[in-house]
Amino acid sequence: MGDHLMDGSHPTTHYATFTRVAAIVWIVIAVLLLLDVVLRGEGREAWIAVAVLVATIAAAYLVWLRPRVVSTERGLRVINPLRETFVPWSAVLWVDVTDVLRVHTPGRVVRSWPLRETKRQKVRDNMRREAGYRDADDDEDEAGARPVDLAARRLRQDAERYKTRPLSGPVRDTAEAGPAALGAEDEPQTMVPLEVIVVVAATVSLVVAVFLLA
């Protein structure tokens, strides 16, 4: 688990460090293999290898590298592999952890793909506390807190801070708040970002073309 902290009004990003590092390592390896296939490979087998490598790069990006939770002035960006949800601070009731980090809103619970609790006993303890919006570890020293619990605590603190000085009006600039925030007001808004559509469509098109035409 990692946090990327920035000063002032810039966003705070929470992500799973292990999966992000694994994604970067695999993408580098896959690109090197891809170059080798392009330079030395021949025939149908080479084209199939290219398609498979490109598909694994796309999958590593979508599943491991892209997902994160971003705390902005306007609200939370919960970025999962295929979808992104923007939760305005006014809609955040609570942030807790069971098996994954969850953002409670009046209408639904938004779950984060990358921020997961990996310890089974901890998951069972979290499930037993699930009935109420109360975290028994709130007073625990940060040095001893589990990474995902620490992320949830910091997001709750962000919610308290930003709710005291809310920004009015709909979101119009998505550079920081994300594409799902466009036009959002008081309710969570979910969308499939254009980058996901492009990556999936391009990868599927390449794989289909190779297997049909190569």
PDB file of C-alpha atoms in Angstrom:
ATOM      1  CA  MET A   1       0.000   0.000   0.000  1.00  0.00           C
ATOM      2  CA  GLY A   2       1.345   3.420  -0.850  1.00  0.00           C
ATOM      3  CA  ASP A   3       0.275   7.033  -0.614  1.00  0.00           C
ATOM      4  CA  HIS A   4       1.446   9.813  -2.886  1.00  0.00           C
ATOM      5  CA  LEU A   5       1.049  13.048  -0.949  1.00  0.00           C
ATOM      6  CA  MET A   6       1.185  16.536  -2.445  1.00  0.00           C
ATOM      7  CA  ASP A   7       1.105  19.942  -0.823  1.00  0.00           C
ATOM      8  CA  GLY A   8      -1.708  22.465  -0.859  1.00  0.00           C
ATOM      9  CA  SER A   9      -4.872  21.677  -2.763  1.00  0.00           C
ATOM     10  CA  HIS A  10      -3.326  18.951  -4.901  1.00  0.00           C
ATOM     11  CA  PRO A  11      -4.746  15.433  -4.709  1.00  0.00           C
ATOM     12  CA  THR A  12      -3.646  12.610  -2.440  1.00  0.00           C
ATOM     13  CA  THR A  13      -3.379   9.230  -4.142  1.00  0.00           C
ATOM     14  CA  HIS A  14      -3.718   5.873  -2.364  1.00  0.00           C
ATOM     15  CA  TYR A  15      -2.723   2.697  -4.189  1.00  0.00           C
ATOM     16  CA  ALA A  16      -1.419  -0.841  -3.663  1.00  0.00           C
ATOM     17  CA  THR A  17       2.361  -0.613  -3.929  1.00  0.00           C
ATOM     18  CA  PHE A  18       2.991  -4.303  -4.615  1.00  0.00           C
ATOM     19  CA  THR A  19       0.610  -4.595  -7.563  1.00  0.00           C
ATOM     20  CA  ARG A  20       1.825  -1.301  -9.024  1.00  0.00           C
ATOM     21  CA  VAL A  21       5.468  -2.423  -8.859  1.00  0.00           C
ATOM     22  CA  ALA A  22       4.508  -5.828 -10.284  1.00  0.00           C
ATOM     23  CA  ALA A  23       2.717  -4.126 -13.173  1.00  0.00           C
ATOM     24  CA  ILE A  24       5.689  -1.921 -13.989  1.00  0.00           C
ATOM     25  CA  VAL A  25       8.109  -4.858 -13.850  1.00  0.00           C
ATOM     26  CA  TRP A  26       5.925  -7.016 -16.091  1.00  0.00           C
ATOM     27  CA  ILE A  27       5.307  -4.205 -18.605  1.00  0.00           C
ATOM     28  CA  VAL A  28       9.059  -3.624 -18.916  1.00  0.00           C
ATOM     29  CA  ILE A  29       9.676  -7.363 -19.409  1.00  0.00           C
ATOM     30  CA  ALA A  30       6.802  -7.668 -21.893  1.00  0.00           C
ATOM     31  CA  VAL A  31       8.047  -4.694 -23.936  1.00  0.00           C
ATOM     32  CA  LEU A  32      11.532  -6.229 -24.139  1.00  0.00           C
ATOM     33  CA  LEU A  33      10.025  -9.555 -25.233  1.00  0.00           C
ATOM     34  CA  LEU A  34       7.856  -7.720 -27.734  1.00  0.00           C
ATOM     35  CA  LEU A  35      10.884  -6.011 -29.261  1.00  0.00           C
ATOM     36  CA  ASP A  36      12.659  -9.345 -29.487  1.00  0.00           C
ATOM     37  CA  VAL A  37       9.698 -10.944 -31.260  1.00  0.00           C
ATOM     38  CA  VAL A  38       9.385  -8.019 -33.685  1.00  0.00           C
ATOM     39  CA  LEU A  39      13.099  -8.102 -34.538  1.00  0.00           C
ATOM     40  CA  ARG A  40      13.634 -11.860 -34.665  1.00  0.00           C
ATOM     41  CA  GLY A  41      10.266 -13.562 -35.000  1.00  0.00           C
ATOM     42  CA  GLU A  42       8.749 -14.817 -38.223  1.00  0.00           C
ATOM     43  CA  GLY A  43       5.455 -16.205 -39.372  1.00  0.00           C
ATOM     44  CA  ARG A  44       2.123 -16.749 -37.660  1.00  0.00           C
ATOM     45  CA  GLU A  45       3.686 -17.742 -34.324  1.00  0.00           C
ATOM     46  CA  ALA A  46       5.414 -14.358 -34.084  1.00  0.00           C
ATOM     47  CA  TRP A  47       2.150 -12.490 -34.688  1.00  0.00           C
ATOM     48  CA  ILE A  48       0.381 -14.580 -32.051  1.00  0.00           C
ATOM     49  CA  ALA A  49       3.195 -13.864 -29.574  1.00  0.00           C
ATOM     50  CA  VAL A  50       2.842 -10.139 -30.308  1.00  0.00           C
ATOM     51  CA  ALA A  51      -0.912 -10.257 -29.688  1.00  0.00           C
ATOM     52  CA  VAL A  52      -0.519 -12.175 -26.421  1.00  0.00           C
ATOM     53  CA  LEU A  53       2.183  -9.813 -25.135  1.00  0.00           C
ATOM     54  CA  VAL A  54       0.142  -6.726 -26.018  1.00  0.00           C
ATOM     55  CA  ALA A  55      -2.890  -8.243 -24.268  1.00  0.00           C
ATOM     56  CA  THR A  56      -0.868  -8.909 -21.095  1.00  0.00           C
ATOM     57  CA  ILE A  57       0.475  -5.348 -21.120  1.00  0.00           C
ATOM     58  CA  ALA A  58      -3.057  -3.970 -21.430  1.00  0.00           C
ATOM     59  CA  ALA A  59      -4.282  -6.271 -18.650  1.00  0.00           C
ATOM     60  CA  ALA A  60      -1.412  -5.296 -16.331  1.00  0.00           C
ATOM     61  CA  TYR A  61      -2.176  -1.624 -16.918  1.00  0.00           C
ATOM     62  CA  LEU A  62      -5.927  -1.936 -16.342  1.00  0.00           C
ATOM     63  CA  VAL A  63      -5.876  -4.383 -13.424  1.00  0.00           C
ATOM     64  CA  TRP A  64      -2.669  -3.494 -11.545  1.00  0.00           C
ATOM     65  CA  LEU A  65      -1.311  -0.098 -12.585  1.00  0.00           C
ATOM     66  CA  ARG A  66      -4.354   2.084 -13.183  1.00  0.00           C
ATOM     67  CA  PRO A  67      -6.545   1.382 -10.093  1.00  0.00           C
ATOM     68  CA  ARG A  68      -6.214   3.834  -7.182  1.00  0.00           C
ATOM     69  CA  VAL A  69      -8.210   6.126  -4.908  1.00  0.00           C
ATOM     70  CA  VAL A  70      -7.594   9.851  -5.242  1.00  0.00           C
ATOM     71  CA  SER A  71      -8.675  12.413  -2.654  1.00  0.00           C
ATOM     72  CA  THR A  72      -9.336  15.820  -4.256  1.00  0.00           C
ATOM     73  CA  GLU A  73     -10.897  19.088  -3.114  1.00  0.00           C
ATOM     74  CA  ARG A  74     -14.174  18.116  -4.739  1.00  0.00           C
ATOM     75  CA  GLY A  75     -14.434  14.488  -3.654  1.00  0.00           C
ATOM     76  CA  LEU A  76     -13.045  10.983  -4.041  1.00  0.00           C
ATOM     77  CA  ARG A  77     -12.053   9.346  -7.311  1.00  0.00           C
ATOM     78  CA  VAL A  78     -12.419   5.585  -6.880  1.00  0.00           C
ATOM     79  CA  ILE A  79     -10.605   4.207  -9.925  1.00  0.00           C
ATOM     80  CA  ASN A  80     -11.154   0.507 -10.571  1.00  0.00           C
ATOM     81  CA  PRO A  81      -9.963  -1.538 -13.586  1.00  0.00           C
ATOM     82  CA  LEU A  82     -12.864  -0.792 -15.932  1.00  0.00           C
ATOM     83  CA  ARG A  83     -14.881   1.892 -14.169  1.00  0.00           C
ATOM     84  CA  GLU A  84     -14.291   5.103 -12.273  1.00  0.00           C
ATOM     85  CA  THR A  85     -16.628   6.520  -9.624  1.00  0.00           C
ATOM     86  CA  PHE A  86     -16.544  10.089  -8.360  1.00  0.00           C
ATOM     87  CA  VAL A  87     -17.999  10.558  -4.866  1.00  0.00           C
ATOM     88  CA  PRO A  88     -18.550  14.210  -3.835  1.00  0.00           C
ATOM     89  CA  TRP A  89     -17.565  14.935  -0.237  1.00  0.00           C
ATOM     90  CA  SER A  90     -21.178  15.807   0.544  1.00  0.00           C
ATOM     91  CA  ALA A  91     -22.127  12.194  -0.261  1.00  0.00           C
ATOM     92  CA  VAL A  92     -19.399  10.546   1.855  1.00  0.00           C
ATOM     93  CA  LEU A  93     -20.937   9.141   5.030  1.00  0.00           C
ATOM     94  CA  TRP A  94     -18.051   6.933   6.116  1.00  0.00           C
ATOM     95  CA  VAL A  95     -14.986   5.110   4.832  1.00  0.00           C
ATOM     96  CA  ASP A  96     -14.153   1.685   6.243  1.00  0.00           C
ATOM     97  CA  VAL A  97     -12.484  -1.623   5.417  1.00  0.00           C
ATOM     98  CA  THR A  98     -13.830  -5.171   5.271  1.00  0.00           C
ATOM     99  CA  ASP A  99     -12.037  -7.176   2.587  1.00  0.00           C
ATOM    100  CA  VAL A 100     -11.618  -3.965   0.555  1.00  0.00           C
ATOM    101  CA  LEU A 101     -11.801  -0.254   1.286  1.00  0.00           C
ATOM    102  CA  ARG A 102     -15.396   0.965   1.026  1.00  0.00           C
ATOM    103  CA  VAL A 103     -16.908   4.431   0.682  1.00  0.00           C
ATOM    104  CA  HIS A 104     -20.413   4.620   2.177  1.00  0.00           C
ATOM    105  CA  THR A 105     -22.872   7.014   0.536  1.00  0.00           C
ATOM    106  CA  PRO A 106     -26.634   7.523   1.089  1.00  0.00           C
ATOM    107  CA  GLY A 107     -27.556   5.366  -1.900  1.00  0.00           C
ATOM    108  CA  ARG A 108     -24.831   2.744  -2.180  1.00  0.00           C
ATOM    109  CA  VAL A 109     -21.426   1.522  -1.118  1.00  0.00           C
ATOM    110  CA  VAL A 110     -18.527   2.164  -3.491  1.00  0.00           C
ATOM    111  CA  ARG A 111     -15.800  -0.483  -3.286  1.00  0.00           C
ATOM    112  CA  SER A 112     -12.152   0.075  -4.197  1.00  0.00           C
ATOM    113  CA  TRP A 113     -10.480  -2.679  -6.253  1.00  0.00           C
ATOM    114  CA  PRO A 114      -6.810  -1.987  -5.353  1.00  0.00           C
ATOM    115  CA  LEU A 115      -7.059  -1.164  -1.630  1.00  0.00           C
ATOM    116  CA  ARG A 116      -7.499  -4.602  -0.078  1.00  0.00           C
ATOM    117  CA  GLU A 117      -7.010  -6.203   3.304  1.00  0.00           C
ATOM    118  CA  THR A 118      -4.832  -9.276   2.766  1.00  0.00           C
ATOM    119  CA  LYS A 119      -4.821 -10.701   6.303  1.00  0.00           C
ATOM    120  CA  ARG A 120      -7.664 -13.217   6.712  1.00  0.00           C
ATOM    121  CA  GLN A 121      -8.045 -12.762  10.465  1.00  0.00           C
ATOM    122  CA  LYS A 122      -8.273  -8.998   9.978  1.00  0.00           C
ATOM    123  CA  VAL A 123     -10.956  -9.460   7.314  1.00  0.00           C
ATOM    124  CA  ARG A 124     -12.980 -11.642   9.705  1.00  0.00           C
ATOM    125  CA  ASP A 125     -12.648  -9.014  12.454  1.00  0.00           C
ATOM    126  CA  ASN A 126     -13.751  -6.315  10.034  1.00  0.00           C
ATOM    127  CA  MET A 127     -16.779  -8.337   8.970  1.00  0.00           C
ATOM    128  CA  ARG A 128     -17.853  -8.701  12.608  1.00  0.00           C
ATOM    129  CA  ARG A 129     -17.773  -4.890  12.984  1.00  0.00           C
ATOM    130  CA  GLU A 130     -19.626  -4.275   9.740  1.00  0.00           C
ATOM    131  CA  ALA A 131     -23.022  -3.617  11.368  1.00  0.00           C
ATOM    132  CA  GLY A 132     -22.177  -0.007  12.345  1.00  0.00           C
ATOM    133  CA  TYR A 133     -20.163   2.862  10.921  1.00  0.00           C
ATOM    134  CA  ARG A 134     -17.565   2.658  13.625  1.00  0.00           C
ATOM    135  CA  ASP A 135     -13.932   1.636  13.297  1.00  0.00           C
ATOM    136  CA  ALA A 136     -12.522   0.072  16.440  1.00  0.00           C
ATOM    137  CA  ASP A 137      -8.991   0.938  15.342  1.00  0.00           C
ATOM    138  CA  ASP A 138      -9.491   4.714  15.056  1.00  0.00           C
ATOM    139  CA  ASP A 139      -7.427   5.363  18.173  1.00  0.00           C
ATOM    140  CA  GLU A 140      -4.676   2.945  17.179  1.00  0.00           C
ATOM    141  CA  ASP A 141      -1.233   4.417  16.644  1.00  0.00           C
ATOM    142  CA  GLU A 142      -0.585   5.010  12.941  1.00  0.00           C
ATOM    143  CA  ALA A 143       2.714   3.146  13.151  1.00  0.00           C
ATOM    144  CA  GLY A 144       0.836  -0.036  14.069  1.00  0.00           C
ATOM    145  CA  ALA A 145      -2.107   0.365  11.696  1.00  0.00           C
ATOM    146  CA  ARG A 146      -2.609  -1.880   8.677  1.00  0.00           C
ATOM    147  CA  PRO A 147      -1.924  -0.001   5.393  1.00  0.00           C
ATOM    148  CA  VAL A 148      -5.499  -0.142   4.098  1.00  0.00           C
ATOM    149  CA  ASP A 149      -6.868   0.873   7.525  1.00  0.00           C
ATOM    150  CA  LEU A 150      -4.502   3.822   7.498  1.00  0.00           C
ATOM    151  CA  ALA A 151      -5.733   4.840   4.041  1.00  0.00           C
ATOM    152  CA  ALA A 152      -9.361   4.645   5.233  1.00  0.00           C
ATOM    153  CA  ARG A 153      -8.541   6.778   8.281  1.00  0.00           C
ATOM    154  CA  ARG A 154      -6.859   9.437   6.166  1.00  0.00           C
ATOM    155  CA  LEU A 155      -9.817   9.513   3.790  1.00  0.00           C
ATOM    156  CA  ARG A 156     -12.200   9.997   6.730  1.00  0.00           C
ATOM    157  CA  GLN A 157     -10.018  12.887   7.896  1.00  0.00           C
ATOM    158  CA  ASP A 158     -10.102  14.361   4.380  1.00  0.00           C
ATOM    159  CA  ALA A 159     -13.904  14.081   4.366  1.00  0.00           C
ATOM    160  CA  GLU A 160     -14.151  15.970   7.665  1.00  0.00           C
ATOM    161  CA  ARG A 161     -11.768  18.661   6.480  1.00  0.00           C
ATOM    162  CA  TYR A 162     -13.338  19.276   3.084  1.00  0.00           C
ATOM    163  CA  LYS A 163     -16.917  19.193   4.394  1.00  0.00           C
ATOM    164  CA  THR A 164     -16.125  22.192   6.594  1.00  0.00           C
ATOM    165  CA  ARG A 165     -15.342  24.295   3.510  1.00  0.00           C
ATOM    166  CA  PRO A 166     -17.352  22.791   0.626  1.00  0.00           C
ATOM    167  CA  LEU A 167     -16.954  24.051  -2.933  1.00  0.00           C
ATOM    168  CA  SER A 168     -20.252  24.969  -4.562  1.00  0.00           C
ATOM    169  CA  GLY A 169     -21.484  24.254  -8.069  1.00  0.00           C
ATOM    170  CA  PRO A 170     -20.934  21.332 -10.432  1.00  0.00           C
ATOM    171  CA  VAL A 171     -17.468  20.135 -11.407  1.00  0.00           C
ATOM    172  CA  ARG A 172     -16.386  21.556 -14.739  1.00  0.00           C
ATOM    173  CA  ASP A 173     -12.614  20.990 -14.734  1.00  0.00           C
ATOM    174  CA  THR A 174     -11.827  17.258 -14.661  1.00  0.00           C
ATOM    175  CA  ALA A 175      -8.045  17.555 -14.732  1.00  0.00           C
ATOM    176  CA  GLU A 176      -7.854  16.790 -11.017  1.00  0.00           C
ATOM    177  CA  ALA A 177     -11.276  15.402 -10.108  1.00  0.00           C
ATOM    178  CA  GLY A 178     -11.424  12.955 -13.026  1.00  0.00           C
ATOM    179  CA  PRO A 179     -13.839  12.412 -15.936  1.00  0.00           C
ATOM    180  CA  ALA A 180     -16.562  10.868 -13.763  1.00  0.00           C
ATOM    181  CA  ALA A 181     -16.786  14.146 -11.836  1.00  0.00           C
ATOM    182  CA  LEU A 182     -18.001  16.147 -14.833  1.00  0.00           C
ATOM    183  CA  GLY A 183     -21.420  17.551 -13.949  1.00  0.00           C
ATOM    184  CA  ALA A 184     -21.579  15.664 -10.640  1.00  0.00           C
ATOM    185  CA  GLU A 185     -23.257  17.478  -7.776  1.00  0.00           C
ATOM    186  CA  ASP A 186     -24.378  15.628  -4.629  1.00  0.00           C
ATOM    187  CA  GLU A 187     -24.499  11.994  -5.771  1.00  0.00           C
ATOM    188  CA  PRO A 188     -21.790   9.488  -6.762  1.00  0.00           C
ATOM    189  CA  GLN A 189     -21.321   9.233 -10.497  1.00  0.00           C
ATOM    190  CA  THR A 190     -19.828   6.225 -12.311  1.00  0.00           C
ATOM    191  CA  MET A 191     -18.517   5.949 -15.854  1.00  0.00           C
ATOM    192  CA  VAL A 192     -16.236   3.902 -18.087  1.00  0.00           C
ATOM    193  CA  PRO A 193     -13.400   6.320 -18.978  1.00  0.00           C
ATOM    194  CA  LEU A 194     -12.386   6.860 -22.601  1.00  0.00           C
ATOM    195  CA  GLU A 195      -8.883   5.517 -21.942  1.00  0.00           C
ATOM    196  CA  VAL A 196     -10.339   2.172 -20.832  1.00  0.00           C
ATOM    197  CA  ILE A 197     -12.535   1.958 -23.934  1.00  0.00           C
ATOM    198  CA  VAL A 198      -9.545   2.747 -26.173  1.00  0.00           C
ATOM    199  CA  VAL A 199      -7.227   0.226 -24.472  1.00  0.00           C
ATOM    200  CA  VAL A 200      -9.802  -2.590 -24.483  1.00  0.00           C
ATOM    201  CA  ALA A 201     -11.002  -1.911 -28.035  1.00  0.00           C
ATOM    202  CA  ALA A 202      -7.479  -1.664 -29.462  1.00  0.00           C
ATOM    203  CA  THR A 203      -6.329  -4.824 -27.680  1.00  0.00           C
ATOM    204  CA  VAL A 204      -9.369  -6.875 -28.688  1.00  0.00           C
ATOM    205  CA  SER A 205      -9.108  -5.642 -32.288  1.00  0.00           C
ATOM    206  CA  LEU A 206      -5.440  -6.639 -32.469  1.00  0.00           C
ATOM    207  CA  VAL A 207      -6.007 -10.093 -30.976  1.00  0.00           C
ATOM    208  CA  VAL A 208      -8.985 -10.813 -33.258  1.00  0.00           C
ATOM    209  CA  ALA A 209      -7.141  -9.565 -36.331  1.00  0.00           C
ATOM    210  CA  VAL A 210      -4.082 -11.676 -35.591  1.00  0.00           C
ATOM    211  CA  PHE A 211      -6.005 -14.898 -34.986  1.00  0.00           C
ATOM    212  CA  LEU A 212      -8.224 -14.375 -38.053  1.00  0.00           C
ATOM    213  CA  LEU A 213      -5.693 -13.035 -40.532  1.00  0.00           C
ATOM    214  CA  ALA A 214      -2.234 -14.195 -39.471  1.00  0.00           C
TER     215      ALA A 214
END
